[in-house]
Amino acid sequence: MPEEAGMQDMVTLKTIAETLNTSNDLSLMLDTVVGKLLELTGLTAGWLFLIDERGEYTCISDYNLPPALMRRDKEPMRIGTCWCVNRFRDGRLQHAVNIINCKRLEDAVEFKWGDTQDITHHATVPLRSGERMLGLLNVAAPGKEHFSDSELALLQAVAYQIGSAMERMRLYRAEQRRAHLYARLGDFGAALSLTVNECTETDALPGTVIRLLGKYFDWPFAALVQQTNGTCHIQAIYTNSQVWLDSVVALSKEGTRLMNRIVDHHRSAVLSMEELVEMFGQVKHELNWDQLASAIGVPISFQAPSEAGLLVVGIGEKSPNLAKADSEVLEALAEHIIAARESLKLADHRRELARLEERNRLARDLHDSVNQMLFSLSLTARGVESMLSDTKPLHPAVEAMKDIRALSQEALKEMRALIMQLRPVGLEAGLLSALQEYGTKQGLQVIVDRKGMRSISRSIEEGLWRIGQEAINNIRKHSGVTSAEILLELDEKEAKLTISDQGKGGAKNRSSNQSSLGLSIMRERAQSLGGKLDVWSSSRKGTTVTAVIPLSLESE
């Protein structure tokens, strides 16, 4: 009876609609609605595939599957392919259709996986919401090889209901996720600000950021990567509830290409598992890839064009809609990281100004006290020596006073050099001019030369000034010559300062503790600026000290 069939269809659609509104849990809702659909239509088995944009499918719900499809934790429903999935991928499945037979069930019979309960065929119905294709609904019954047009029409209507409900739940879950992440973002921002206020080194920021990400967010994996002058290094990683600092690990060529792609587009990007493994697969720490479904990378734009950063987090669930909410929060996180880095740099600048002020104060105190006393001692020694020289016979203390006068003059010279080191005067005229003037005051003829032109930051200029001073002091004290050469080379990537002499050499092997301390201080200064210091010495060709300091446009 057509009227009775129509009434039954209306009852089915009404019941399905009511069932779809009973839960906001997607898996529970789908299990319930598939079971209810089978009960109302007299069918016995059903399963539902979700299929993403890449064509990857997941059996998200099933009801009363035959034992052959239940083997090994439903392995036949998780691997392989079939005609209905292939048609969906090809865009040929737009309406409910009869499938002649089921390849998964055919394989079950061929490979003797178990009882198929006489199910050989099923109907396939695409799930959609508007133009958005979501997946497939398959239903079957023992011995049923054909579905009538009215049955397919009913299944199509039910599929539209399910698709609409899934879209509603997707939006609901996405909003829930977004609200949760923004609440966590507030806690993260407060904690980061507090940590930055207590932090004294910019280099400690990556580890701090990753640790706080692991604490306040539920991402199972997070990593910070920095690119400087074209080289990409992993700064810190959060995985397995631990933080690893890997500043010496460089990205692979493919990983660098992926990072550049994201950075150049200036927006977040979803990474597949293959891309994530390509980027971080060389990390020696054990990474649990199984708990990840995909990843998101968001660029961190620093002020210096030669520098760039990338924040990557792993997502534990396959859901592009949830990933969208994560991307929004990650972009906000990137802004927090940039602000924290700039705050630390300002704090470093304030501390540097405080150190300069303290050195200036100490230089003034030494000039006004010890320096004046040494000068007075030298004059007194000269006067006493002059008086004793007029006595006949010559007073025996004359030679002692000569020694006192020579020692006081040498101490006065050392004190003036120390004061100049504490309070560098003349850097405003340029680094080379200041070093040349300093060498002249030390009794040396200094020849200076420059290759390349660009400005460098105050901290780098002062660091090179201190290294140059120490090298000049060593030449004056130990080389046995009265001349030196200084070369400053500047390019886009580094500043190179070379100080050389043609003296006795042996700088590395001198027994003088003061000389060894001077070399150590120069090395420490270079390393504190991210550079290195090399000393080459020969007994026949003299000594060459070379300091190489990396530069960025930020130095300007």
mmCIF file of N, CA, C and O in Angstrom, residues 37 43 65 149 180 190-191 195 232 238 276-277 311 317 330 349 373 408-409 493 506 542:
data_model
loop_
_atom_site.group_PDB
_atom_site.id
_atom_site.type_symbol
_atom_site.label_atom_id
_atom_site.label_comp_id
_atom_site.label_asym_id
_atom_site.label_seq_id
_atom_site.Cartn_x
_atom_site.Cartn_y
_atom_site.Cartn_z
ATOM 1 N N LEU A 37 17.736 3.293 12.487
ATOM 2 C CA LEU A 37 17.405 3.191 11.076
ATOM 3 C C LEU A 37 17.211 1.728 10.662
ATOM 4 O O LEU A 37 16.246 1.383 9.965
ATOM 5 N N LEU A 43 16.294 -3.720 8.068
ATOM 6 C CA LEU A 43 17.635 -4.142 7.665
ATOM 7 C C LEU A 43 18.400 -4.611 8.909
ATOM 8 O O LEU A 43 17.975 -4.368 10.041
ATOM 9 N N LEU A 65 27.693 -5.724 12.564
ATOM 10 C CA LEU A 65 28.522 -6.213 11.461
ATOM 11 C C LEU A 65 28.613 -7.742 11.519
ATOM 12 O O LEU A 65 28.651 -8.330 12.600
ATOM 13 N N ASP A 149 13.555 1.904 -5.527
ATOM 14 C CA ASP A 149 13.703 3.364 -5.602
ATOM 15 C C ASP A 149 13.159 4.041 -4.354
ATOM 16 O O ASP A 149 13.726 5.023 -3.867
ATOM 17 N N HIS A 180 37.730 26.838 24.555
ATOM 18 C CA HIS A 180 38.704 26.216 25.446
ATOM 19 C C HIS A 180 40.110 26.738 25.177
ATOM 20 O O HIS A 180 40.854 27.090 26.108
ATOM 21 N N ALA A 190 49.501 35.094 30.602
ATOM 22 C CA ALA A 190 49.831 35.595 31.942
ATOM 23 C C ALA A 190 51.095 34.929 32.468
ATOM 24 O O ALA A 190 51.974 35.595 33.049
ATOM 25 N N ALA A 191 51.209 33.618 32.273
ATOM 26 C CA ALA A 191 52.386 32.889 32.749
ATOM 27 C C ALA A 191 53.640 33.323 32.001
ATOM 28 O O ALA A 191 54.720 33.462 32.590
ATOM 29 N N THR A 195 57.003 35.016 33.541
ATOM 30 C CA THR A 195 58.311 34.381 33.335
ATOM 31 C C THR A 195 59.291 35.339 32.677
ATOM 32 O O THR A 195 60.467 35.390 33.034
ATOM 33 N N CYS A 232 68.235 26.756 9.300
ATOM 34 C CA CYS A 232 67.124 26.482 10.211
ATOM 35 C C CYS A 232 67.561 25.520 11.303
ATOM 36 O O CYS A 232 68.057 24.417 11.013
ATOM 37 N N TYR A 238 58.628 19.866 22.612
ATOM 38 C CA TYR A 238 57.838 19.255 23.686
ATOM 39 C C TYR A 238 57.234 17.971 23.145
ATOM 40 O O TYR A 238 56.523 17.974 22.128
ATOM 41 N N LEU A 276 55.388 16.265 8.670
ATOM 42 C CA LEU A 276 55.877 16.423 10.042
ATOM 43 C C LEU A 276 57.081 15.527 10.284
ATOM 44 O O LEU A 276 58.082 15.957 10.883
ATOM 45 N N VAL A 277 56.998 14.283 9.843
ATOM 46 C CA VAL A 277 58.120 13.350 10.009
ATOM 47 C C VAL A 277 59.323 13.832 9.203
ATOM 48 O O VAL A 277 60.472 13.744 9.657
ATOM 49 N N LEU A 311 56.503 27.985 14.691
ATOM 50 C CA LEU A 311 55.941 27.200 15.786
ATOM 51 C C LEU A 311 55.110 26.080 15.176
ATOM 52 O O LEU A 311 54.217 26.340 14.362
ATOM 53 N N GLU A 317 43.870 14.639 16.640
ATOM 54 C CA GLU A 317 42.595 14.196 16.084
ATOM 55 C C GLU A 317 42.469 14.684 14.650
ATOM 56 O O GLU A 317 42.809 15.816 14.341
ATOM 57 N N LEU A 330 46.994 29.596 17.521
ATOM 58 C CA LEU A 330 48.436 29.555 17.275
ATOM 59 C C LEU A 330 48.945 30.881 16.720
ATOM 60 O O LEU A 330 50.050 31.325 17.056
ATOM 61 N N HIS A 349 68.719 45.503 26.950
ATOM 62 C CA HIS A 349 69.233 46.841 26.661
ATOM 63 C C HIS A 349 69.324 47.675 27.941
ATOM 64 O O HIS A 349 70.323 48.377 28.172
ATOM 65 N N MET A 373 96.543 59.360 43.141
ATOM 66 C CA MET A 373 97.556 58.960 44.120
ATOM 67 C C MET A 373 98.805 58.428 43.435
ATOM 68 O O MET A 373 99.938 58.707 43.862
ATOM 69 N N SER A 408 105.868 53.386 39.679
ATOM 70 C CA SER A 408 104.670 54.213 39.809
ATOM 71 C C SER A 408 104.215 54.725 38.447
ATOM 72 O O SER A 408 103.009 54.805 38.165
ATOM 73 N N GLN A 409 105.171 55.045 37.558
ATOM 74 C CA GLN A 409 104.799 55.500 36.218
ATOM 75 C C GLN A 409 104.166 54.362 35.411
ATOM 76 O O GLN A 409 103.197 54.580 34.660
ATOM 77 N N LYS A 493 76.482 38.979 6.636
ATOM 78 C CA LYS A 493 76.321 37.912 7.613
ATOM 79 C C LYS A 493 77.174 38.066 8.863
ATOM 80 O O LYS A 493 76.785 37.602 9.933
ATOM 81 N N GLY A 506 103.984 32.910 19.776
ATOM 82 C CA GLY A 506 103.841 32.035 20.936
ATOM 83 C C GLY A 506 102.720 32.434 21.865
ATOM 84 O O GLY A 506 102.732 32.115 23.052
ATOM 85 N N GLY A 542 104.882 36.042 14.050
ATOM 86 C CA GLY A 542 104.062 36.839 14.947
ATOM 87 C C GLY A 542 102.736 36.173 15.313
ATOM 88 O O GLY A 542 102.583 34.947 15.218
#
